[in-house]
PDB file of C-alpha atoms in Angstrom:
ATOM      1  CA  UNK Z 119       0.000   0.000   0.000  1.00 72.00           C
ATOM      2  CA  UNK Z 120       0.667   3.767  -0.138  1.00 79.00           C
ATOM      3  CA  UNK Z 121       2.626   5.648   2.418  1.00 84.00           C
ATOM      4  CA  UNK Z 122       0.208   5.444   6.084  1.00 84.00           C
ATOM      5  CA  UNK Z 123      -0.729   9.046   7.746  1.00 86.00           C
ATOM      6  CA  UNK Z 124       1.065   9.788  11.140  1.00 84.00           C
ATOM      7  CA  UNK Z 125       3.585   7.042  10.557  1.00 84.00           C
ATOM      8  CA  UNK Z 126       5.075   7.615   6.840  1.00 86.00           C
ATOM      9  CA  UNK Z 127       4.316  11.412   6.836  1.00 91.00           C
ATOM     10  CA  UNK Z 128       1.930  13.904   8.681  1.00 93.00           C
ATOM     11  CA  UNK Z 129      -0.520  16.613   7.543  1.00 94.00           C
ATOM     12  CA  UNK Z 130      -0.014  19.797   8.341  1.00 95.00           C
ATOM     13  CA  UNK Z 131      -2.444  21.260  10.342  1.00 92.00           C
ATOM     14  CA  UNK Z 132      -2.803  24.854   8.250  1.00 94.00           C
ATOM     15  CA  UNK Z 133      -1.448  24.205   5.328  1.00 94.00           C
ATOM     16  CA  UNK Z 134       1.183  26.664   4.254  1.00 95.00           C
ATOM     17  CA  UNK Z 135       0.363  28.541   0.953  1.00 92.00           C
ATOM     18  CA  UNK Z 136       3.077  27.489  -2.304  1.00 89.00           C
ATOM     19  CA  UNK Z 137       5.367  30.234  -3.777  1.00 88.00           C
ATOM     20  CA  UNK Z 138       4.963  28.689  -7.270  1.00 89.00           C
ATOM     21  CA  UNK Z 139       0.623  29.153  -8.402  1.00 88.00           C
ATOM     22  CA  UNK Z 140       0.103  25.784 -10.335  1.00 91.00           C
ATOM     23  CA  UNK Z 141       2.928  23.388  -9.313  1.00 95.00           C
ATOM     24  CA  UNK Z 142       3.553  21.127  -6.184  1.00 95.00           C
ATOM     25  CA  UNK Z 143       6.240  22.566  -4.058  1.00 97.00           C
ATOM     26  CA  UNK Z 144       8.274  20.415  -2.312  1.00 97.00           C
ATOM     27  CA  UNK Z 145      10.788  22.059  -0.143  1.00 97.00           C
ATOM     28  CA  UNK Z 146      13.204  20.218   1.956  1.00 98.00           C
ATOM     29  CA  UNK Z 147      14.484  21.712   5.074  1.00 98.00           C
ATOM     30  CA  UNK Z 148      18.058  20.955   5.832  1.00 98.00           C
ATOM     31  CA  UNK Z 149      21.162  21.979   8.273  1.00 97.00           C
ATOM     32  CA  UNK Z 150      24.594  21.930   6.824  1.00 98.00           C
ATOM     33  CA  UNK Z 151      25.941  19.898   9.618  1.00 96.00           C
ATOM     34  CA  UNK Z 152      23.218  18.106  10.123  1.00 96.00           C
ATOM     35  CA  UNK Z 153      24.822  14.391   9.553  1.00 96.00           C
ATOM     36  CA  UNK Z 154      21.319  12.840   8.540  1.00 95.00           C
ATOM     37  CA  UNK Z 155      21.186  15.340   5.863  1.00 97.00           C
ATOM     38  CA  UNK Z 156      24.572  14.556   4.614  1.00 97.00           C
ATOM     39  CA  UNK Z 157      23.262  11.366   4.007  1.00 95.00           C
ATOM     40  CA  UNK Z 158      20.241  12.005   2.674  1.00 95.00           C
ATOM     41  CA  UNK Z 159      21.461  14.569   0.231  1.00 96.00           C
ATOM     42  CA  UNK Z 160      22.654  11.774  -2.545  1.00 95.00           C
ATOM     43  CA  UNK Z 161      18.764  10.507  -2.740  1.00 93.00           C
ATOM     44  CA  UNK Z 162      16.980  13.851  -2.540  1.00 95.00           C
ATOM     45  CA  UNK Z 163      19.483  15.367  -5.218  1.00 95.00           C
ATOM     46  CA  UNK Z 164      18.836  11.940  -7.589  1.00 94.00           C
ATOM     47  CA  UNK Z 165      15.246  12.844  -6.891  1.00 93.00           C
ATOM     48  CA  UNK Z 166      15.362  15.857  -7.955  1.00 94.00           C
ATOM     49  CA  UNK Z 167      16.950  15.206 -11.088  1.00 95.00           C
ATOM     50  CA  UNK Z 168      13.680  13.898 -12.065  1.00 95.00           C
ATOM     51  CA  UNK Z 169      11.024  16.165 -11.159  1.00 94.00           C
ATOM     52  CA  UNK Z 170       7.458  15.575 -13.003  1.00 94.00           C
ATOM     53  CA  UNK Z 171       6.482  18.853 -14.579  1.00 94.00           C
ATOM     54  CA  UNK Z 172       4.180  20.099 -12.322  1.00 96.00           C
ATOM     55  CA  UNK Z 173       6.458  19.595  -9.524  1.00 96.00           C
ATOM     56  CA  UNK Z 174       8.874  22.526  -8.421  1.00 96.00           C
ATOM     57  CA  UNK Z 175      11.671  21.566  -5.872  1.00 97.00           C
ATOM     58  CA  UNK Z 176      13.406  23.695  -3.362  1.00 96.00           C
ATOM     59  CA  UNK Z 177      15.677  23.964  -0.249  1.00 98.00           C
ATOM     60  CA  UNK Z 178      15.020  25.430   2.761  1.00 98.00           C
ATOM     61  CA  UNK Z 179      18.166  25.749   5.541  1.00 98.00           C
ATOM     62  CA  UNK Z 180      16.850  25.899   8.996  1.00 97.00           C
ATOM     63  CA  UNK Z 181      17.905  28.136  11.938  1.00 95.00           C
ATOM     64  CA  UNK Z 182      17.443  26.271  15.370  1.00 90.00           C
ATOM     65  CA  UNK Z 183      20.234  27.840  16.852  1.00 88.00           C
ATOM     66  CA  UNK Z 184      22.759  30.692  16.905  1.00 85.00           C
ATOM     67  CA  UNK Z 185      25.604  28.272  15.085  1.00 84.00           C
ATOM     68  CA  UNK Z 186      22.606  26.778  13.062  1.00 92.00           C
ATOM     69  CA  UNK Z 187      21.892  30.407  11.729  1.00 95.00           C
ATOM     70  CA  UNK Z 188      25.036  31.134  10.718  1.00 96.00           C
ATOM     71  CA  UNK Z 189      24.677  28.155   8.255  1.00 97.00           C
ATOM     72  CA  UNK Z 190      21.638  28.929   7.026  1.00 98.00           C
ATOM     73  CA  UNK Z 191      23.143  32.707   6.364  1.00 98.00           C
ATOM     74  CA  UNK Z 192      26.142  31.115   4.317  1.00 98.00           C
ATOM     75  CA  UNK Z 193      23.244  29.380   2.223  1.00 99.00           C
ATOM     76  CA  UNK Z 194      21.177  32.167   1.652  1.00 99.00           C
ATOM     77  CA  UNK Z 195      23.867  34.400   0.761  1.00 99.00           C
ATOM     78  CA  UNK Z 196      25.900  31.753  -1.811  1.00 99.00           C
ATOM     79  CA  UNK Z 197      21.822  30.990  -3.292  1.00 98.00           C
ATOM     80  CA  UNK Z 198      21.569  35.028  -3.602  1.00 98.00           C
ATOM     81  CA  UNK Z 199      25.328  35.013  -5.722  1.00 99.00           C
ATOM     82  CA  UNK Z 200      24.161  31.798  -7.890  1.00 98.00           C
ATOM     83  CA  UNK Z 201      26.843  29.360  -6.146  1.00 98.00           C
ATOM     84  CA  UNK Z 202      25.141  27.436  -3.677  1.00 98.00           C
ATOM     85  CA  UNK Z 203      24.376  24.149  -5.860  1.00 97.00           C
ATOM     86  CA  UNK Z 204      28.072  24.114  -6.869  1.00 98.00           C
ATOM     87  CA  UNK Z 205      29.715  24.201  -3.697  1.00 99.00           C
ATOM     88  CA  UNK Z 206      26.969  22.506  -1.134  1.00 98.00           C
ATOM     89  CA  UNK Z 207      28.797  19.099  -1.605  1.00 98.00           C
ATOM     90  CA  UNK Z 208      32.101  20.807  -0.956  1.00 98.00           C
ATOM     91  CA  UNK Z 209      30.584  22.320   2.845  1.00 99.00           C
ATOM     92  CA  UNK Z 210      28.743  19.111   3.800  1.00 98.00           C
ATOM     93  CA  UNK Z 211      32.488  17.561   3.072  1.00 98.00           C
ATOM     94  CA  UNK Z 212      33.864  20.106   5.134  1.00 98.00           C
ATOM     95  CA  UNK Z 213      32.038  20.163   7.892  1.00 98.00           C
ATOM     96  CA  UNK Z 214      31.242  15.819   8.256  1.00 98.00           C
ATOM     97  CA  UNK Z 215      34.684  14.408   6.744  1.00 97.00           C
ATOM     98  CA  UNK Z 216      37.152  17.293   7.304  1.00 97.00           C
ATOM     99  CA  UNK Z 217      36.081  18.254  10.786  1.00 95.00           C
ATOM    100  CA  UNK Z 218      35.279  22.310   9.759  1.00 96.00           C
ATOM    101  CA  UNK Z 219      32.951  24.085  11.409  1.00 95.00           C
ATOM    102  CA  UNK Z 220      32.462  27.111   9.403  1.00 96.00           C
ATOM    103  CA  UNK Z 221      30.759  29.379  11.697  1.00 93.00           C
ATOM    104  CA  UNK Z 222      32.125  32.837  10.822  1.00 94.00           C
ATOM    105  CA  UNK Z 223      32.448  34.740   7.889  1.00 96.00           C
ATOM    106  CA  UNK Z 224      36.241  34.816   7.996  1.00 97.00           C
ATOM    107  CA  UNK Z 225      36.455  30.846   7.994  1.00 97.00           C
ATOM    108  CA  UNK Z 226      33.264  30.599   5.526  1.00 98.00           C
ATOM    109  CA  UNK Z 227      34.943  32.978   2.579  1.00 98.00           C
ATOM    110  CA  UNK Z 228      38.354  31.671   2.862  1.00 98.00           C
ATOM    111  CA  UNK Z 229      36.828  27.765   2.575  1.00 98.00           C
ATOM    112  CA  UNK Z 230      35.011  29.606  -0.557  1.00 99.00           C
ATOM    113  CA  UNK Z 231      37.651  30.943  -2.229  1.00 99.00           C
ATOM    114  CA  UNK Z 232      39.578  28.073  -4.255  1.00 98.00           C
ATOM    115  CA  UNK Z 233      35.550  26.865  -4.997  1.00 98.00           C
ATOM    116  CA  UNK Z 234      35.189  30.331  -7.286  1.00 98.00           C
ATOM    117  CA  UNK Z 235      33.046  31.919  -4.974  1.00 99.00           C
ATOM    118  CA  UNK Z 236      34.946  36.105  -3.946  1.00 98.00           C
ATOM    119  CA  UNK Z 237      35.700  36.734  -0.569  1.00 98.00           C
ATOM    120  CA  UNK Z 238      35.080  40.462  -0.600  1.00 98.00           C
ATOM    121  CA  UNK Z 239      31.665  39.588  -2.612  1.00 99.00           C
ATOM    122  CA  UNK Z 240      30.458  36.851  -0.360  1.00 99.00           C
ATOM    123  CA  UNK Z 241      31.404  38.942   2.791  1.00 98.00           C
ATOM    124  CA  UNK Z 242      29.419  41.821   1.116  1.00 98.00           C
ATOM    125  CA  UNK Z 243      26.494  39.698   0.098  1.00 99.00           C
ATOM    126  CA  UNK Z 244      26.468  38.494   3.513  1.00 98.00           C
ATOM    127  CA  UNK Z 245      25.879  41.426   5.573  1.00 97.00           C
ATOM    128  CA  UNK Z 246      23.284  42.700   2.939  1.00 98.00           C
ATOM    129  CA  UNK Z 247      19.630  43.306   3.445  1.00 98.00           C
ATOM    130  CA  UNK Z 248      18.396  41.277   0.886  1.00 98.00           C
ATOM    131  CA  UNK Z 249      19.861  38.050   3.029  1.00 98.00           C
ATOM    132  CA  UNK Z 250      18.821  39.358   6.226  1.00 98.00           C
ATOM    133  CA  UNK Z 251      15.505  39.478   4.473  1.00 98.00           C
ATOM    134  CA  UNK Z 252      15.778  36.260   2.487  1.00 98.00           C
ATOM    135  CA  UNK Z 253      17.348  34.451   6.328  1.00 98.00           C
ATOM    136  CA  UNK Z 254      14.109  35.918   8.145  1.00 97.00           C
ATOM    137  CA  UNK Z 255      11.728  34.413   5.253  1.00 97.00           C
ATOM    138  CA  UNK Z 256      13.288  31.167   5.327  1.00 97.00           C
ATOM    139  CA  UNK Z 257      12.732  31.325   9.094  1.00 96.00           C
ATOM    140  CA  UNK Z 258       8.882  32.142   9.136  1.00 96.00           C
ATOM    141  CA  UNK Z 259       8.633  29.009   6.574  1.00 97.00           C
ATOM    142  CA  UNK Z 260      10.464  26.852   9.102  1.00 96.00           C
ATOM    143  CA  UNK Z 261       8.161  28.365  11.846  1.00 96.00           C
ATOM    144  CA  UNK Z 262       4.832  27.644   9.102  1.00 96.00           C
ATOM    145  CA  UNK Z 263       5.862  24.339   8.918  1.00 96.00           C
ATOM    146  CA  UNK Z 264       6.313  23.973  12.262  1.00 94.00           C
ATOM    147  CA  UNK Z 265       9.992  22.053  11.786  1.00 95.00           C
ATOM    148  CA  UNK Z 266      11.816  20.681  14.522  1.00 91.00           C
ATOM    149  CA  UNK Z 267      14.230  17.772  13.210  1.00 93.00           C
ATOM    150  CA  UNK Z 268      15.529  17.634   9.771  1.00 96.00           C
ATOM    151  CA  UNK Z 269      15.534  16.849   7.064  1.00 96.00           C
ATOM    152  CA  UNK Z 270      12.141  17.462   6.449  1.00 96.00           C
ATOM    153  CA  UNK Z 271      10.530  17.310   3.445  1.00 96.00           C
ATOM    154  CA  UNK Z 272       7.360  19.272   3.239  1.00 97.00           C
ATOM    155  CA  UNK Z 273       5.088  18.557   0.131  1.00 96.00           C
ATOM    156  CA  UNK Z 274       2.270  20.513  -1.499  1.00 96.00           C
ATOM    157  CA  UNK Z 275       1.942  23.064   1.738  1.00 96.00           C
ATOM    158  CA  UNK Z 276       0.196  20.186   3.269  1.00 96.00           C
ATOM    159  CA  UNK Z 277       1.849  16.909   4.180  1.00 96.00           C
ATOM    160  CA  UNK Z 278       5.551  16.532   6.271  1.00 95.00           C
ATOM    161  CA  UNK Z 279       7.610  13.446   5.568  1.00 93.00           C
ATOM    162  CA  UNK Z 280      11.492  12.297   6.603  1.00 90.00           C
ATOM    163  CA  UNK Z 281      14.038   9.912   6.031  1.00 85.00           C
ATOM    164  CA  UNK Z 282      13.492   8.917   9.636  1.00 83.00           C
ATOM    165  CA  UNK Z 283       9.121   8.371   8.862  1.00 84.00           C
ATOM    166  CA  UNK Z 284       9.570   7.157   5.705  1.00 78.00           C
ATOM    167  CA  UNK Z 285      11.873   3.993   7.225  1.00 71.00           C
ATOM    168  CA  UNK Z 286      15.142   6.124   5.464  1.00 53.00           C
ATOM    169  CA  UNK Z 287      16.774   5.367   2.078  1.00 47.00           C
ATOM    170  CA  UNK Z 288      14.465   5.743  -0.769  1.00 45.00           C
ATOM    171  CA  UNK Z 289      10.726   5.857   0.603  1.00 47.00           C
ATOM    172  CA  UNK Z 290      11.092   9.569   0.689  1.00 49.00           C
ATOM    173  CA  UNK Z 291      11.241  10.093  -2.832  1.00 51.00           C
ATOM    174  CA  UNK Z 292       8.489   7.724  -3.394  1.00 48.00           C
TER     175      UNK Z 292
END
């Protein structure tokens, strides 16, 4: 049978509007050094890959706490310069096989460098409004969706699901 409410996934209780009129959103929330999301980033990204056409995929990086935030500010600022596909398996490397933490902007934009992304640009880019706005966005979605573990995917503004519901591996991208 199909995936089973409250054990494979959960619905939301007020669903959470999409940004993209017409598709199925499916945003998965994520923490840089979050080691289940290390793992799971090979299947979701394979998923991905193959997205039916009225399906529109997206991730969200989640700020529990103060080190947490400071991830999800690297992401939103290397999404805002166009880099943040390119070097995301680079920083989950970093930070789960070569023991960096990356939590300043000093640390974060020399790491960068050698990957193509400019230190004086990201540093910039980081301090500007438009990623305070974006990080505070990406917040209230987290606070919508009412996340407190990741990953998380959320599906349609309606349903929750994870590696750890789903049984892990695969049944996610079912």
């Amino acid at each position: 049978g199909g995936p089973i409410e409250g054990r494979q996934y959960q619905r939301l209780a007020k669903p959470v509007p999409g940004s993209t009129p017409g598709k199925i959103e499916v945003i998965e929330f994520f923490w840089y050094g979050c080691p289940h999301c290390y793992v799971f980033e090979p299947t979701i990204e394979a998923w991905a890959k193959q997205l039916p056409a009225d399906v529109v995929y997206r991730k969200v990086h989640v700020a529990f706490r103060a080190n947490v935030k400071i991830h999800q500010q690297m992401f939103v600022t290397l999404e805002a310069m166009g880099k943040e596909a390119q070097v995301r398996p680079a920083i989950f490397n970093a930070i789960h096989r070569g023991g960096q933490s990356l939590t300043d902007v000093d640390a974060m934009a020399k790491f960068l460098a050698p990957l193509g992304v400019d230190p004086a640009k990201f540093k910039e880019t980081y301090n500007s409004f438009t990623v305070q706005t974006r990080v505070q966005q990406a917040t209230k979605l987290q606070d919508q969706y009412n996340i407190d573990g990741v990953p998380t995917v959320a599906i349609g503004g309606r349903f929750l699901t994870s590696p750890a519901m789903a049984g892990f591996g695969l049944r996610v991208s079912e």
